[in-house]
Coordinates of C-alpha atoms in Angstrom, one line a residue:
X1 CA 22.8 -96.0 -171.9
X2 CA 22.0 -94.6 -175.3
X3 CA 20.0 -91.8 -173.6
X4 CA 22.9 -90.4 -171.6
X5 CA 25.6 -91.6 -174.1
X6 CA 27.0 -93.9 -171.4
X7 CA 29.8 -96.5 -172.4
X8 CA 30.0 -100.1 -171.1
X9 CA 33.4 -99.1 -169.6
X10 CA 31.8 -96.0 -167.8
X11 CA 29.1 -98.2 -166.4
X12 CA 31.6 -100.8 -165.3
X13 CA 33.8 -98.3 -163.5
X14 CA 30.9 -96.6 -161.7
X15 CA 29.5 -99.9 -160.3
X16 CA 32.5 -102.1 -160.0
X17 CA 32.3 -105.0 -162.4
X18 CA 34.0 -105.6 -165.7
X19 CA 33.3 -104.1 -169.0
X20 CA 32.6 -107.7 -170.3
X21 CA 30.0 -108.3 -167.6
X22 CA 28.3 -105.2 -168.6
X23 CA 28.1 -106.1 -172.3
X24 CA 26.8 -109.5 -171.4
X25 CA 24.1 -108.1 -169.3
X26 CA 23.2 -105.8 -172.1
X27 CA 23.2 -108.7 -174.6
X28 CA 21.3 -111.0 -172.4
X29 CA 23.9 -113.7 -172.4
X30 CA 24.3 -113.4 -168.6
X31 CA 22.5 -112.0 -165.6
X32 CA 23.4 -110.5 -162.2
X33 CA 23.7 -113.0 -159.3
X34 CA 21.3 -112.8 -156.6
X35 CA 23.7 -111.0 -154.3
X36 CA 24.4 -108.2 -156.8
X37 CA 21.1 -106.2 -156.2
X38 CA 23.1 -103.3 -155.0
X39 CA 25.0 -103.2 -158.2
X40 CA 22.1 -103.2 -160.4
X41 CA 20.6 -100.5 -158.3
X42 CA 23.9 -98.5 -158.6
X43 CA 23.6 -99.1 -162.4
X44 CA 20.0 -97.5 -162.3
X45 CA 21.2 -94.6 -160.4
X46 CA 24.1 -94.0 -162.7
X47 CA 21.8 -94.2 -165.9
X48 CA 19.6 -91.7 -164.2
X49 CA 16.5 -94.0 -164.6
X50 CA 13.0 -92.8 -163.5
X51 CA 11.4 -94.8 -160.6
X52 CA 9.3 -96.8 -162.9
X53 CA 12.4 -97.6 -165.0
X54 CA 14.5 -98.5 -162.0
X55 CA 11.6 -101.0 -160.8
X56 CA 11.4 -102.5 -164.4
X57 CA 15.4 -103.1 -164.5
X58 CA 15.2 -104.6 -160.9
X59 CA 12.2 -106.8 -161.7
X60 CA 13.6 -108.0 -165.1
X61 CA 16.3 -110.1 -163.2
X62 CA 14.0 -111.2 -160.3
X63 CA 14.7 -108.6 -157.7
X64 CA 12.1 -106.8 -155.7
X65 CA 11.2 -103.2 -156.9
X66 CA 13.0 -100.4 -155.2
X67 CA 10.1 -97.8 -155.2
X68 CA 6.5 -98.3 -154.2
X69 CA 4.2 -98.6 -157.0
X70 CA 0.8 -96.9 -156.8
X71 CA -2.1 -97.5 -159.4
X72 CA -3.1 -94.5 -161.1
X73 CA -6.6 -94.8 -159.9
X74 CA -5.6 -94.0 -156.3
X75 CA -4.3 -90.5 -157.3
X76 CA -6.6 -87.7 -156.1
X77 CA -8.9 -86.2 -158.5
X78 CA -8.3 -82.5 -158.8
X79 CA -11.3 -80.6 -160.3
X80 CA -9.8 -77.2 -160.5
X81 CA -9.8 -76.8 -164.3
X82 CA -13.0 -77.3 -166.5
X83 CA -12.5 -79.4 -169.6
X84 CA -9.3 -81.1 -171.1
X85 CA -5.8 -80.1 -170.1
X86 CA -4.3 -77.7 -172.6
X87 CA -1.9 -79.3 -174.9
X88 CA 0.7 -76.7 -174.1
X89 CA 0.4 -77.8 -170.4
X90 CA 1.0 -81.4 -171.4
X91 CA 4.0 -80.5 -173.4
X92 CA 5.5 -78.5 -170.6
X93 CA 5.2 -81.6 -168.3
X94 CA 6.4 -84.1 -170.9
X95 CA 9.6 -82.2 -171.4
X96 CA 10.3 -81.5 -167.7
X97 CA 10.0 -85.1 -166.9
X98 CA 12.3 -86.0 -169.7
X99 CA 15.1 -83.8 -168.5
X100 CA 18.3 -85.5 -167.2
X101 CA 20.1 -85.3 -164.8
X102 CA 18.2 -82.2 -163.5
X103 CA 14.5 -81.8 -164.2
X104 CA 14.7 -78.1 -163.9
X105 CA 13.1 -75.9 -166.6
X106 CA 12.4 -72.1 -167.1
X107 CA 9.1 -71.0 -168.4
X108 CA 9.5 -67.5 -169.8
X109 CA 6.4 -65.3 -170.8
X110 CA 6.1 -61.9 -172.5
X111 CA 4.0 -59.2 -170.9
X112 CA 0.2 -59.5 -170.5
X113 CA 0.3 -63.3 -169.9
X114 CA 0.3 -64.8 -166.6
X115 CA 3.4 -66.1 -164.9
X116 CA 2.7 -68.7 -165.7
X117 CA -0.2 -68.9 -168.0
X118 CA -2.7 -71.6 -167.2
X119 CA -1.7 -71.8 -163.7
X120 CA -4.6 -73.8 -162.5
X121 CA -4.2 -76.1 -165.3
X122 CA -0.5 -76.6 -164.4
X123 CA -1.3 -77.3 -160.8
X124 CA -4.0 -79.8 -161.7
X125 CA -1.8 -81.6 -164.0
X126 CA 1.0 -81.7 -161.5
X127 CA -1.4 -83.2 -159.1
X128 CA -2.5 -86.0 -161.5
X129 CA 1.0 -86.9 -162.3
X130 CA 2.8 -86.5 -159.1
X131 CA -0.1 -86.8 -156.4
X132 CA -1.7 -83.8 -154.7
X133 CA 0.7 -84.2 -151.6
X134 CA 3.9 -84.0 -153.9
X135 CA 3.1 -80.7 -155.4
X136 CA 4.4 -77.3 -154.0
X137 CA 3.8 -73.9 -155.2
X138 CA 6.3 -71.1 -154.2
X139 CA 5.5 -67.5 -154.8
X140 CA 8.4 -65.5 -153.6
X141 CA 7.1 -62.4 -151.8
X142 CA 7.8 -59.0 -153.3
X143 CA 9.5 -57.6 -149.9
X144 CA 11.2 -59.6 -147.5
X145 CA 11.6 -58.7 -143.8
X146 CA 15.0 -58.2 -141.9
X147 CA 17.6 -60.5 -143.3
X148 CA 16.3 -63.6 -145.1
X149 CA 14.2 -64.8 -142.2
X150 CA 10.7 -63.5 -143.1
X151 CA 11.2 -64.4 -146.8
X152 CA 11.7 -68.0 -146.1
X153 CA 9.1 -68.3 -143.4
X154 CA 6.4 -66.9 -146.0
X155 CA 7.7 -69.5 -148.5
X156 CA 7.5 -72.4 -146.0
X157 CA 4.0 -71.3 -144.9
X158 CA 3.0 -71.5 -148.7
X159 CA 4.1 -75.1 -148.7
X160 CA 2.5 -76.1 -145.5
X161 CA 6.1 -76.6 -143.8
X162 CA 5.6 -75.9 -140.2
X163 CA 8.2 -74.2 -137.9
X164 CA 10.4 -72.7 -140.3
X165 CA 12.2 -69.4 -139.5
X166 CA 15.4 -69.4 -141.7
X167 CA 16.8 -70.4 -144.9
X168 CA 18.5 -73.4 -143.2
X169 CA 15.3 -74.6 -141.8
X170 CA 13.5 -74.2 -145.2
X171 CA 16.3 -76.2 -146.8
X172 CA 15.9 -79.0 -144.1
X173 CA 12.1 -79.2 -144.4
X174 CA 12.3 -79.4 -148.2
X175 CA 15.0 -82.2 -147.8
X176 CA 12.6 -84.2 -145.6
X177 CA 9.8 -83.9 -148.3
X178 CA 12.4 -85.2 -150.8
X179 CA 13.4 -88.1 -148.8
X180 CA 9.7 -89.5 -149.0
X181 CA 8.8 -91.8 -151.8
X182 CA 8.3 -90.2 -155.3
X183 CA 9.3 -87.2 -157.2
X184 CA 8.4 -83.9 -155.8
X185 CA 7.0 -81.1 -158.1
X186 CA 7.6 -77.6 -157.4
X187 CA 6.0 -74.6 -159.4
X188 CA 8.0 -71.1 -158.6
X189 CA 5.8 -68.2 -159.9
X190 CA 7.5 -65.0 -160.5
X191 CA 11.0 -66.2 -159.4
X192 CA 12.7 -62.9 -160.1
X193 CA 10.4 -60.9 -157.8
X194 CA 11.7 -59.5 -154.6
X195 CA 15.0 -58.7 -153.3
X196 CA 18.2 -60.1 -154.9
X197 CA 19.7 -61.4 -151.7
X198 CA 17.1 -64.0 -150.5
X199 CA 16.3 -64.9 -154.1
X200 CA 19.8 -65.9 -154.7
X201 CA 19.8 -67.9 -151.4
X202 CA 16.7 -69.6 -152.6
X203 CA 18.4 -70.5 -155.9
X204 CA 21.4 -71.9 -154.2
X205 CA 19.0 -74.0 -151.9
X206 CA 17.1 -75.3 -155.0
X207 CA 20.4 -76.1 -156.8
X208 CA 21.8 -78.0 -153.8
X209 CA 18.7 -80.1 -153.3
X210 CA 18.6 -80.9 -157.1
X211 CA 21.9 -82.3 -156.8
X212 CA 21.6 -84.2 -153.6
X213 CA 18.3 -85.7 -154.7
X214 CA 19.0 -86.2 -158.4
X215 CA 15.9 -86.6 -160.5
X216 CA 13.6 -86.2 -157.5
X217 CA 13.0 -82.4 -157.3
X218 CA 11.1 -81.4 -160.4
X219 CA 11.2 -77.6 -160.8
X220 CA 9.1 -75.4 -163.0
X221 CA 10.4 -71.7 -162.5
X222 CA 8.3 -69.0 -164.2
X223 CA 9.0 -65.3 -165.0
X224 CA 9.7 -62.9 -167.6
X225 CA 12.4 -60.3 -168.5
X226 CA 14.2 -60.4 -165.2
X227 CA 14.3 -64.2 -165.1
X228 CA 15.9 -64.3 -168.5
X229 CA 18.4 -61.5 -167.4
X230 CA 19.3 -63.8 -164.4
X231 CA 19.8 -66.7 -166.6
X232 CA 21.9 -65.1 -169.1
X233 CA 23.8 -62.6 -167.3
X234 CA 23.8 -63.8 -163.7
X235 CA 26.6 -66.2 -163.9
X236 CA 26.9 -67.1 -160.3
X237 CA 23.2 -68.0 -160.1
X238 CA 24.1 -71.5 -160.8
X239 CA 20.6 -72.9 -160.4
X240 CA 19.5 -71.3 -163.7
X241 CA 22.8 -72.4 -165.5
X242 CA 21.4 -76.0 -165.1
X243 CA 18.1 -75.2 -166.2
X244 CA 16.5 -75.8 -169.6
X245 CA 14.5 -72.9 -171.1
X246 CA 11.3 -72.6 -173.1
X247 CA 9.0 -69.8 -173.9
X248 CA 5.3 -70.0 -173.7
X249 CA 3.9 -70.5 -177.3
X250 CA 1.9 -67.8 -179.2
X251 CA -1.8 -67.3 -178.5
X252 CA -3.8 -69.6 -180.8
X253 CA -7.2 -70.4 -181.8
X254 CA -7.6 -73.0 -179.0
X255 CA -6.6 -70.5 -176.4
X256 CA -9.2 -68.2 -177.7
X257 CA -11.9 -70.9 -177.9
X258 CA -11.4 -71.4 -174.1
X259 CA -11.8 -67.9 -173.0
X260 CA -14.5 -67.0 -175.6
X261 CA -16.8 -70.0 -175.8
X262 CA -19.6 -69.7 -178.3
X263 CA -17.9 -67.4 -180.8
X264 CA -17.4 -68.6 -184.3
X265 CA -13.9 -69.7 -185.4
X266 CA -14.0 -67.1 -188.3
X267 CA -14.3 -64.4 -185.7
X268 CA -11.7 -65.7 -183.4
X269 CA -9.2 -66.1 -186.4
X270 CA -10.1 -62.3 -187.4
X271 CA -9.2 -61.3 -183.9
X272 CA -5.9 -63.1 -183.9
X273 CA -5.0 -61.3 -187.3
X274 CA -5.9 -58.0 -186.1
X275 CA -4.0 -58.4 -182.7
X276 CA -0.9 -60.4 -183.9
X277 CA -1.7 -62.8 -181.3
X278 CA -1.3 -60.1 -178.4
X279 CA -3.3 -61.6 -175.4
X280 CA -4.9 -58.2 -174.4
X281 CA -5.4 -56.9 -177.9
X282 CA -7.1 -60.2 -179.0
X283 CA -9.7 -59.7 -176.2
X284 CA -10.3 -56.0 -177.2
X285 CA -10.5 -57.1 -180.9
X286 CA -13.3 -59.5 -180.0
X287 CA -15.3 -56.7 -178.5
X288 CA -14.7 -54.5 -181.5
X289 CA -15.8 -57.2 -183.9
X290 CA -19.2 -57.4 -182.2
X291 CA -19.8 -53.8 -183.9
X292 CA -20.7 -54.7 -187.4
X293 CA -20.3 -51.1 -188.5
X294 CA -16.6 -50.9 -188.0
X295 CA -14.1 -52.1 -190.9
X296 CA -10.7 -53.4 -190.3
X297 CA -9.1 -50.0 -190.5
X298 CA -11.3 -48.4 -187.9
X299 CA -10.7 -51.5 -185.5
X300 CA -6.8 -51.1 -186.1
X301 CA -7.0 -47.4 -185.2
X302 CA -9.0 -48.3 -182.0
X303 CA -6.5 -51.0 -180.9
X304 CA -3.8 -48.6 -181.3
X305 CA -5.1 -46.5 -178.5
X306 CA -5.4 -49.3 -176.1
X307 CA -4.0 -47.9 -172.7
X308 CA -1.8 -50.8 -171.8
X309 CA 0.3 -50.3 -175.2
X310 CA 0.8 -46.6 -174.2
X311 CA 1.6 -47.6 -170.6
X312 CA 4.4 -49.9 -172.0
X313 CA 5.6 -47.3 -174.7
X314 CA 5.9 -44.0 -172.8
X315 CA 8.6 -44.9 -170.3
X316 CA 10.9 -46.2 -172.8
X317 CA 10.3 -43.6 -175.7
X318 CA 10.8 -40.5 -173.3
X319 CA 14.6 -40.9 -174.1
X320 CA 15.4 -39.1 -177.5
X321 CA 18.0 -41.6 -178.4
X322 CA 15.5 -44.3 -177.8
X323 CA 12.9 -42.6 -180.1
X324 CA 15.3 -42.2 -182.9
X325 CA 16.3 -45.8 -182.8
X326 CA 12.6 -47.1 -182.6
X327 CA 11.5 -44.8 -185.3
X328 CA 14.1 -46.4 -187.6
X329 CA 12.8 -49.8 -186.7
X330 CA 9.1 -49.2 -187.6
X331 CA 9.7 -49.6 -191.5
X332 CA 12.1 -52.3 -191.1
X333 CA 11.1 -56.0 -191.6
X334 CA 12.5 -57.8 -189.8
X335 CA 13.4 -55.4 -187.0
X336 CA 16.4 -57.6 -185.9
X337 CA 17.4 -61.2 -186.0
X338 CA 15.7 -63.4 -183.2
X339 CA 18.2 -64.6 -180.7
X340 CA 18.1 -66.6 -177.5
X341 CA 19.1 -63.3 -175.6
X342 CA 18.8 -59.9 -177.2
X343 CA 21.9 -57.8 -176.5
X344 CA 20.3 -54.5 -177.3
X345 CA 18.6 -53.3 -174.1
X346 CA 15.9 -51.4 -176.2
X347 CA 15.2 -54.3 -178.2
X348 CA 14.8 -56.4 -175.0
X349 CA 12.3 -53.9 -173.6
X350 CA 10.3 -54.0 -176.9
X351 CA 10.3 -57.8 -176.8
X352 CA 9.3 -58.5 -173.2
X353 CA 6.8 -55.7 -173.5
X354 CA 5.2 -58.0 -176.0
X355 CA 5.4 -55.6 -178.8
X356 CA 7.9 -57.6 -181.0
X357 CA 7.6 -61.3 -181.6
X358 CA 10.0 -63.8 -183.5
X359 CA 8.6 -65.1 -186.9
X360 CA 10.2 -67.2 -189.6
X361 CA 11.6 -65.7 -192.5
X362 CA 13.6 -66.4 -195.6
X363 CA 16.8 -65.5 -193.7
X364 CA 15.9 -67.4 -190.5
X365 CA 13.8 -66.1 -187.5
X366 CA 13.5 -62.4 -187.1
X367 CA 11.7 -60.0 -184.7
X368 CA 8.6 -58.4 -186.3
X369 CA 6.1 -55.9 -184.8
X370 CA 3.2 -58.0 -183.7
X371 CA 0.5 -56.2 -185.7
X372 CA -0.1 -52.9 -187.3
X373 CA -2.0 -51.6 -184.3
X374 CA 1.2 -51.7 -182.2
X375 CA 3.1 -50.1 -185.0
X376 CA 0.6 -47.2 -185.1
X377 CA 0.7 -46.8 -181.4
X378 CA 4.5 -46.5 -181.5
X379 CA 4.4 -43.9 -184.1
X380 CA 1.6 -42.0 -182.2
X381 CA 3.6 -41.9 -178.9
X382 CA 6.8 -40.8 -180.8
X383 CA 5.0 -38.1 -182.6
X384 CA 3.3 -37.0 -179.5
X385 CA 6.6 -36.8 -177.4
X386 CA 8.4 -34.9 -180.3
X387 CA 5.7 -32.4 -180.5
X388 CA 6.3 -31.3 -176.9
X389 CA 8.0 -28.1 -176.4
X390 CA 11.8 -28.5 -175.5

């Protein structure tokens, strides 16, 4: 009751007993009668208890559990990830499983991370928590066929749902899975990919099933700039309006240790400092650090010419107005206040291209250039474009 801020009167009205009876149950001065198991179950549903919590409530007054209890030892062992599960992945699941009433979370990542990062670790942890047969992975196709049919047939094939040829068939097949015992976990990679029509239908299906099977469909939806736009600008995309939002954390020492085993922590820290935590630049910095003849200035210059930086910058800086604005930001610290959603389209591009990052400051979080190498790359691209003949 404290968790969802439920009042005794609210519980009483929902399950058909008096407010005094609810208070007596809560205080332990009276217990439900043997013929009122349905009311205790209704109470558990109203309070949005997990299956384990529901069973505990029922058993506390001598009723049989509602949900089957499986010992952890019989869950399948999934050996897809070497070593311990990253702490970030554990936190993602802990937060997702704590969401009420809809365990739906958007996991946003800037460019040059996977969508999602640590995908195999996420799927392995999902199998450990939910059971291998209760894990689905949807990867919307980039292009759908005529209408929505091919789109949903491809999604169904990814989930092992046979005989699905339409959106309605896909919804019915998922509903049957949700009617089985236990929560169903669904990872959706690159949700924003593909045509908006079938994507919006998919959003509606997932929203409808989330409401019909409250607490049973656990959704982790992954994407980047376009997914954030859908969340904040697509008011009719109601699935995203009920979703919690989190951003993948900055690249850290533990992340580099896993991808660069055997390299000293001092070297890894140096790579993080040179790259500002940019995933691609950090790997490039590690290669440069192997050359002991290079000083920091030479390595920063080398990083500023990384092809992926120039690929990101050239399209957005071809416009004269954009170049003027960005040149003004090069010497500013912070560039702009950090916000859940950036209203300026150019700032959004820079952020989602992983060129800017939020960092704490005296006046609150602000957007900063990730590192000096990125700042130099921006300056080089602007100077090169402005030197072209008109």
